[in-house]
Tab-separated table of C-alpha atoms in Angstrom:
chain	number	residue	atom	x	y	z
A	1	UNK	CA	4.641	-19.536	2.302
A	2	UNK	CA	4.653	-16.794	3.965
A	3	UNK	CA	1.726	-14.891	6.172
A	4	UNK	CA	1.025	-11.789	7.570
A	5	UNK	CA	-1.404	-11.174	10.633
A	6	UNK	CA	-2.995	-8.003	11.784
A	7	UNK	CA	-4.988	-7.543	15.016
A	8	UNK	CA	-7.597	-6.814	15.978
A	9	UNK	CA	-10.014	-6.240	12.793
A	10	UNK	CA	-11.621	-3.832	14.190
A	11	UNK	CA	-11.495	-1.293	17.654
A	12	UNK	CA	-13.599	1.334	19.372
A	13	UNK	CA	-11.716	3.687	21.753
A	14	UNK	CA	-12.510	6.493	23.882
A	15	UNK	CA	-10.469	9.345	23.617
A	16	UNK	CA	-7.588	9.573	26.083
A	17	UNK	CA	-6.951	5.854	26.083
A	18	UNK	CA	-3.648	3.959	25.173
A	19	UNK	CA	-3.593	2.032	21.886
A	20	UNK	CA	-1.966	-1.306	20.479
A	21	UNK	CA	-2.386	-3.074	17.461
A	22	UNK	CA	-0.035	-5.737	16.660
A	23	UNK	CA	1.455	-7.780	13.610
A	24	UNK	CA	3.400	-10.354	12.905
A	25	UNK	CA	4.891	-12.039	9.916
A	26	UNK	CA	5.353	-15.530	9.402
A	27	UNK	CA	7.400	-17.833	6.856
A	28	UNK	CA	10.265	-15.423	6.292
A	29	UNK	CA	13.083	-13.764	8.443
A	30	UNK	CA	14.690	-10.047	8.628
A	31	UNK	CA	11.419	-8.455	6.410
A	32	UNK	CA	10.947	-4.654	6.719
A	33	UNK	CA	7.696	-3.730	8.269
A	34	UNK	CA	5.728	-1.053	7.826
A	35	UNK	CA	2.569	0.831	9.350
A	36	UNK	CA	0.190	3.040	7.326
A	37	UNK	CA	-2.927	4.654	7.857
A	38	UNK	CA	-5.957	5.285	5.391
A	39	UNK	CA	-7.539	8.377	6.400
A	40	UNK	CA	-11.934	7.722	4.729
A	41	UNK	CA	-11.692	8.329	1.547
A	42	UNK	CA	-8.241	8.899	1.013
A	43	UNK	CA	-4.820	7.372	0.195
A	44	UNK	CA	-2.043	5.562	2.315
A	45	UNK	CA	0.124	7.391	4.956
A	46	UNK	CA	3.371	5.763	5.503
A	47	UNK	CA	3.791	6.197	9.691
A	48	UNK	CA	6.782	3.990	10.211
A	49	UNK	CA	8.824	1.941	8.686
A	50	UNK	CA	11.918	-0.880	10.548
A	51	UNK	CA	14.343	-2.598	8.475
A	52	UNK	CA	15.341	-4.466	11.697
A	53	UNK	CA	14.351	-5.714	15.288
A	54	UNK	CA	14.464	-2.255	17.167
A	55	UNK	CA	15.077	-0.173	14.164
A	56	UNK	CA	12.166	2.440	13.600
A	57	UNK	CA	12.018	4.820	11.263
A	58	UNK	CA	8.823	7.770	11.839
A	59	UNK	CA	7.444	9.104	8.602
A	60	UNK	CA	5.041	11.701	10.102
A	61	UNK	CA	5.517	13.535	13.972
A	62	UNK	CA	2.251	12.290	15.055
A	63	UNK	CA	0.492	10.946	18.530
A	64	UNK	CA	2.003	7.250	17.520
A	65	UNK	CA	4.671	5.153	18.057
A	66	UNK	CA	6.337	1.746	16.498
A	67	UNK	CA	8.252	-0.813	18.224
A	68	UNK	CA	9.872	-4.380	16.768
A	69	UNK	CA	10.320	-6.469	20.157
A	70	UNK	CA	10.767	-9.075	17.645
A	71	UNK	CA	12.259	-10.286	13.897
A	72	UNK	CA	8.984	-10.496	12.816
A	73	UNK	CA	6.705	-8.642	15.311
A	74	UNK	CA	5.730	-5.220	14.931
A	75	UNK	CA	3.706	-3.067	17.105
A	76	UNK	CA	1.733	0.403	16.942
A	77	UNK	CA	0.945	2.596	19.879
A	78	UNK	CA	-0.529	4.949	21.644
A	79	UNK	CA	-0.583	6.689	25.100
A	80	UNK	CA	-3.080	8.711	24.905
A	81	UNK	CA	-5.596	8.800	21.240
A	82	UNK	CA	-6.550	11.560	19.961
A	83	UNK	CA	-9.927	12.087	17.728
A	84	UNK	CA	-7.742	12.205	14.610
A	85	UNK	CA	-5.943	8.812	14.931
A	86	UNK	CA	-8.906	7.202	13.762
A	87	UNK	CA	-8.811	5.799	10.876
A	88	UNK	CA	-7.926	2.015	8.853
A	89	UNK	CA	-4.286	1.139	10.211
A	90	UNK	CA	-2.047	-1.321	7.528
A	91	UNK	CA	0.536	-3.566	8.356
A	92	UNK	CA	2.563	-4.703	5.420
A	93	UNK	CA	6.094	-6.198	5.273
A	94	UNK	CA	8.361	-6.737	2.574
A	95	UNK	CA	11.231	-9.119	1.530
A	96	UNK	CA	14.962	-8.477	0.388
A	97	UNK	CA	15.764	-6.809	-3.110
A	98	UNK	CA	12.667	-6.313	-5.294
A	99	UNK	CA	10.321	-8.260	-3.815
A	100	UNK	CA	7.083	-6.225	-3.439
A	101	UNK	CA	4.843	-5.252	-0.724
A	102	UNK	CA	2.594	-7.560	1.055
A	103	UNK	CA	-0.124	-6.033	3.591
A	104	UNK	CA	-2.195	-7.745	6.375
A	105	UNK	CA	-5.986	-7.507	6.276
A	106	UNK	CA	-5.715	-4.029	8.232
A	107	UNK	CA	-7.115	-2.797	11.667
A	108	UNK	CA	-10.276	-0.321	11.782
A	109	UNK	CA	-9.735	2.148	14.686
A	110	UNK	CA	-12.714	4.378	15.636
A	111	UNK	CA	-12.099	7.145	18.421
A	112	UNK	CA	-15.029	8.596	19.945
B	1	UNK	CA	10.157	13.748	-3.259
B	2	UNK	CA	8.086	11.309	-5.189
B	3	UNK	CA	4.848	11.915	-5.730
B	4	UNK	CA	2.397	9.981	-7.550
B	5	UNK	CA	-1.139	11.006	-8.626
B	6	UNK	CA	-4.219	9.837	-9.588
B	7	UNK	CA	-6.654	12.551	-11.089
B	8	UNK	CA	-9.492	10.249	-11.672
B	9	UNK	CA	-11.249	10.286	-7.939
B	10	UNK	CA	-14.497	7.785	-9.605
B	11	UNK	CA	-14.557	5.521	-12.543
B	12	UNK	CA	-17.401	3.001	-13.588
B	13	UNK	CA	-17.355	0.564	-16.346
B	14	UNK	CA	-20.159	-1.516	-17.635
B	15	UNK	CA	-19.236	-5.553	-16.936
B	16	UNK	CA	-17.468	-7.328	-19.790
B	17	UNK	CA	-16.003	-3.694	-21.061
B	18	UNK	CA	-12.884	-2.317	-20.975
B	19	UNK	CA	-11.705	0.968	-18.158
B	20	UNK	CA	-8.750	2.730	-18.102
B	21	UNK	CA	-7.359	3.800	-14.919
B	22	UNK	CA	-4.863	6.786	-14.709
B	23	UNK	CA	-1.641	7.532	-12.971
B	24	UNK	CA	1.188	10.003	-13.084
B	25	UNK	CA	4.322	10.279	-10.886
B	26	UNK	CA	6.988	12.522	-10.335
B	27	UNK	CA	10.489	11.685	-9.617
B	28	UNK	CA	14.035	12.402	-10.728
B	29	UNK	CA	15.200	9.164	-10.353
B	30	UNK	CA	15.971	6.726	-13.410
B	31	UNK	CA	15.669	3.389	-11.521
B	32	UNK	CA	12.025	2.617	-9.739
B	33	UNK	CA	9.153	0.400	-9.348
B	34	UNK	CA	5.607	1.069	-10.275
B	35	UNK	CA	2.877	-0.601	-9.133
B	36	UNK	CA	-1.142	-1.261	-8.774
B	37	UNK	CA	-2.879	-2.225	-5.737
B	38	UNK	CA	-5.958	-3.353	-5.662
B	39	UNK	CA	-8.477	-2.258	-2.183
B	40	UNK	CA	-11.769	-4.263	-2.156
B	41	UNK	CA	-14.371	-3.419	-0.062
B	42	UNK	CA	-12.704	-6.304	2.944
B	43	UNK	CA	-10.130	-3.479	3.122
B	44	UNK	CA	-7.263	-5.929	2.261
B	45	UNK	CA	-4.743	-4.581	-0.331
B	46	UNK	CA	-4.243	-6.422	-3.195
B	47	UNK	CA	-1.507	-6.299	-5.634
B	48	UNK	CA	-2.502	-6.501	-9.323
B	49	UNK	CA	0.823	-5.451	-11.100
B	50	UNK	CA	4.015	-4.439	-10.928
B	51	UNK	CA	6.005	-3.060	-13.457
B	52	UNK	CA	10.069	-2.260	-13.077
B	53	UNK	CA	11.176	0.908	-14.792
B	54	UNK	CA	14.044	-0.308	-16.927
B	55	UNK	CA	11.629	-2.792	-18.344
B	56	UNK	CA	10.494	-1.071	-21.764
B	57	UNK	CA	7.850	-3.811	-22.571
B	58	UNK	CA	4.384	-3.058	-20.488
B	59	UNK	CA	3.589	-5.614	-17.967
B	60	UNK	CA	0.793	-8.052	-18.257
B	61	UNK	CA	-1.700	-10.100	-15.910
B	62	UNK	CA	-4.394	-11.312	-17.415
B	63	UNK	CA	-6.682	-9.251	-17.744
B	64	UNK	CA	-4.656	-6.510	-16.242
B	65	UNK	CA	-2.095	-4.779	-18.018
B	66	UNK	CA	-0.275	-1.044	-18.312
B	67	UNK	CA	0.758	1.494	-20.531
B	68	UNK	CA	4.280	2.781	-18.842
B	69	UNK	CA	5.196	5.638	-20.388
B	70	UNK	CA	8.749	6.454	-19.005
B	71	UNK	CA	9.289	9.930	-20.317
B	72	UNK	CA	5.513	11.178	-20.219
B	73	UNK	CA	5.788	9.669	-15.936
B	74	UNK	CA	2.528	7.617	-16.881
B	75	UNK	CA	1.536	4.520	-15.359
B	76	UNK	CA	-2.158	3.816	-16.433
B	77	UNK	CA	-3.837	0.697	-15.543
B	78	UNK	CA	-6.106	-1.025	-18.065
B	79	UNK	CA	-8.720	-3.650	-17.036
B	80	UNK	CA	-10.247	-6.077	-19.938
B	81	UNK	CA	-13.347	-8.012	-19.739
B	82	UNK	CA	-14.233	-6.605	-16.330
B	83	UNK	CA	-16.137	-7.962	-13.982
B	84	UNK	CA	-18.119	-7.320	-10.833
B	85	UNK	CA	-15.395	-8.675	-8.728
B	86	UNK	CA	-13.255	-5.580	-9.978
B	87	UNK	CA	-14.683	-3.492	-7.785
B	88	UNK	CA	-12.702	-2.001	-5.630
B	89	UNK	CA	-10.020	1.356	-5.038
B	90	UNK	CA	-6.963	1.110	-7.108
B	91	UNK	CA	-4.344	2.875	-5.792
B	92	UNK	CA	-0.810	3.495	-7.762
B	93	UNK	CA	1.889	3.495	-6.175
B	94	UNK	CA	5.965	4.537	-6.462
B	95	UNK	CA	8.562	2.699	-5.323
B	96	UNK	CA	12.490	3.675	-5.465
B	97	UNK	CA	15.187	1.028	-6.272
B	98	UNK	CA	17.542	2.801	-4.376
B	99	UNK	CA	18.394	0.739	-0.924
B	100	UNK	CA	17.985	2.049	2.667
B	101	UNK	CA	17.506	4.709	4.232
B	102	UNK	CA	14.078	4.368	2.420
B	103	UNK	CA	13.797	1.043	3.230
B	104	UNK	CA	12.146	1.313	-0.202
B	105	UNK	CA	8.679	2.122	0.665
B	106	UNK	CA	5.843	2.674	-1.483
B	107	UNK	CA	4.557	5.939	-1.841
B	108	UNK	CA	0.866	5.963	-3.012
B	109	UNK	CA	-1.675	8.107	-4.950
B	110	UNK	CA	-4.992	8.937	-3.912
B	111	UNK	CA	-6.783	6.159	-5.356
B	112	UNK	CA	-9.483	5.403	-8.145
B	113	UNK	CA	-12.946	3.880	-7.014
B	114	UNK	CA	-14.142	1.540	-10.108
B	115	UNK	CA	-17.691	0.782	-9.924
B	116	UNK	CA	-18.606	-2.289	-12.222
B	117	UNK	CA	-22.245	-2.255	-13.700
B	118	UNK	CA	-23.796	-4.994	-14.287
């Protein structure tokens, strides 16, 4: 079957500092993957999006960046955070045709 | 664009009764996806149902099941029975059938907190 994994749970960074979470999928080959972020209170951003290993799509012109190194490895960054990036970051990935979406457990990002 | 909507910010429902979740979208496209998600407090998103737009009969899962109303762009989400492990955001969500350049993605509403009393 297959798994998603999303890490780490949770992060504290000063402001300034470079960022990567990570995700990878496991039990299936050539998904999409996607990041969002969940602003408190609020609904899901899509931020990118990769139908392929370095294929990224950006939803939003932000302080972020995606990269696939890998089939099923996908990565968020950061150079330098900003105040606003916090938030809960969601990885999800999804099969061929109409196979629905499938999210990992999610990474909690707090600037300060 | 798509957009989706859910106008009901709160909800609560007394355990063992039934709650009615709402959801409208907006799209000119004939062929989509629908869906509910479910968002405990763990964080992890959770899908409930799905419901495919060419499909006139409304999908069911157990207790879960929707009114799709394909002309009216309604999507609500009814929950039978509930129970104190329903608590959580709900979140409706869009999806085109159209292939990539989209890459299909999901586009999402707001979200509904449901509160369960016990």
């Amino acid at each position: 079957s297959q798994t998603i994994h999303q890490w780490p749970a949770t992060l504290v960074q000063p402001v300034g500092s470079p960022l990567s979470l990570e995700c990878t999928v496991e039990g299936t080959s050539n998904p999409n993957l996607y990041w969002y972020r969940q602003a408190a209170g609020r609904g899901l951003q899509l931020l990118f999006y990769s139908v392929g290993i370095g294929q990224i799509s950006s939803e939003v012109p932000q302080n972020l960046s995606a990269s696939r190194p890998q089939d099923r490895q996908f990565i968020l960054s950061s150079k330098k955070l900003l105040l606003s990036d916090s938030g809960f970051y969601l990885c999800a990935w999804k099969g061929t045709g109409d196979s629905p979406l499938h999210f990992g457990n999610g990474t909690r990002l707090t600037v300060t | 664009a798509q957009t989706v909507t859910q106008s009901q910010p709160e909800m609560s429902v007394q355990e063992a009764e039934t709650v009615t979740l709402s959801c409208t979208y907006d799209t000119s496209e004939s062929d989509y996806y629908l869906f509910w998600y479910k968002q405990p407090p763990s964080r992890q998103m959770i899908l409930v149902i799905r419901q495919e737009a060419y499909k006139q009969q409304n999908a069911t899962e157990n207790r879960f099941s929707v009114n799709f109303q394909k002309a009216a762009k309604s999507f609500s989400l009814k929950i039978s029975d509930s129970q104190l492990g329903d608590a959580a955001m709900y979140f409706c969500a869009y999806r085109s059938a159209r292939p990539p350049g989209s890459a299909r993605q999901l586009t999402f509403g707001s979200g509904t907190q449901l509160t369960v009393l016990p």
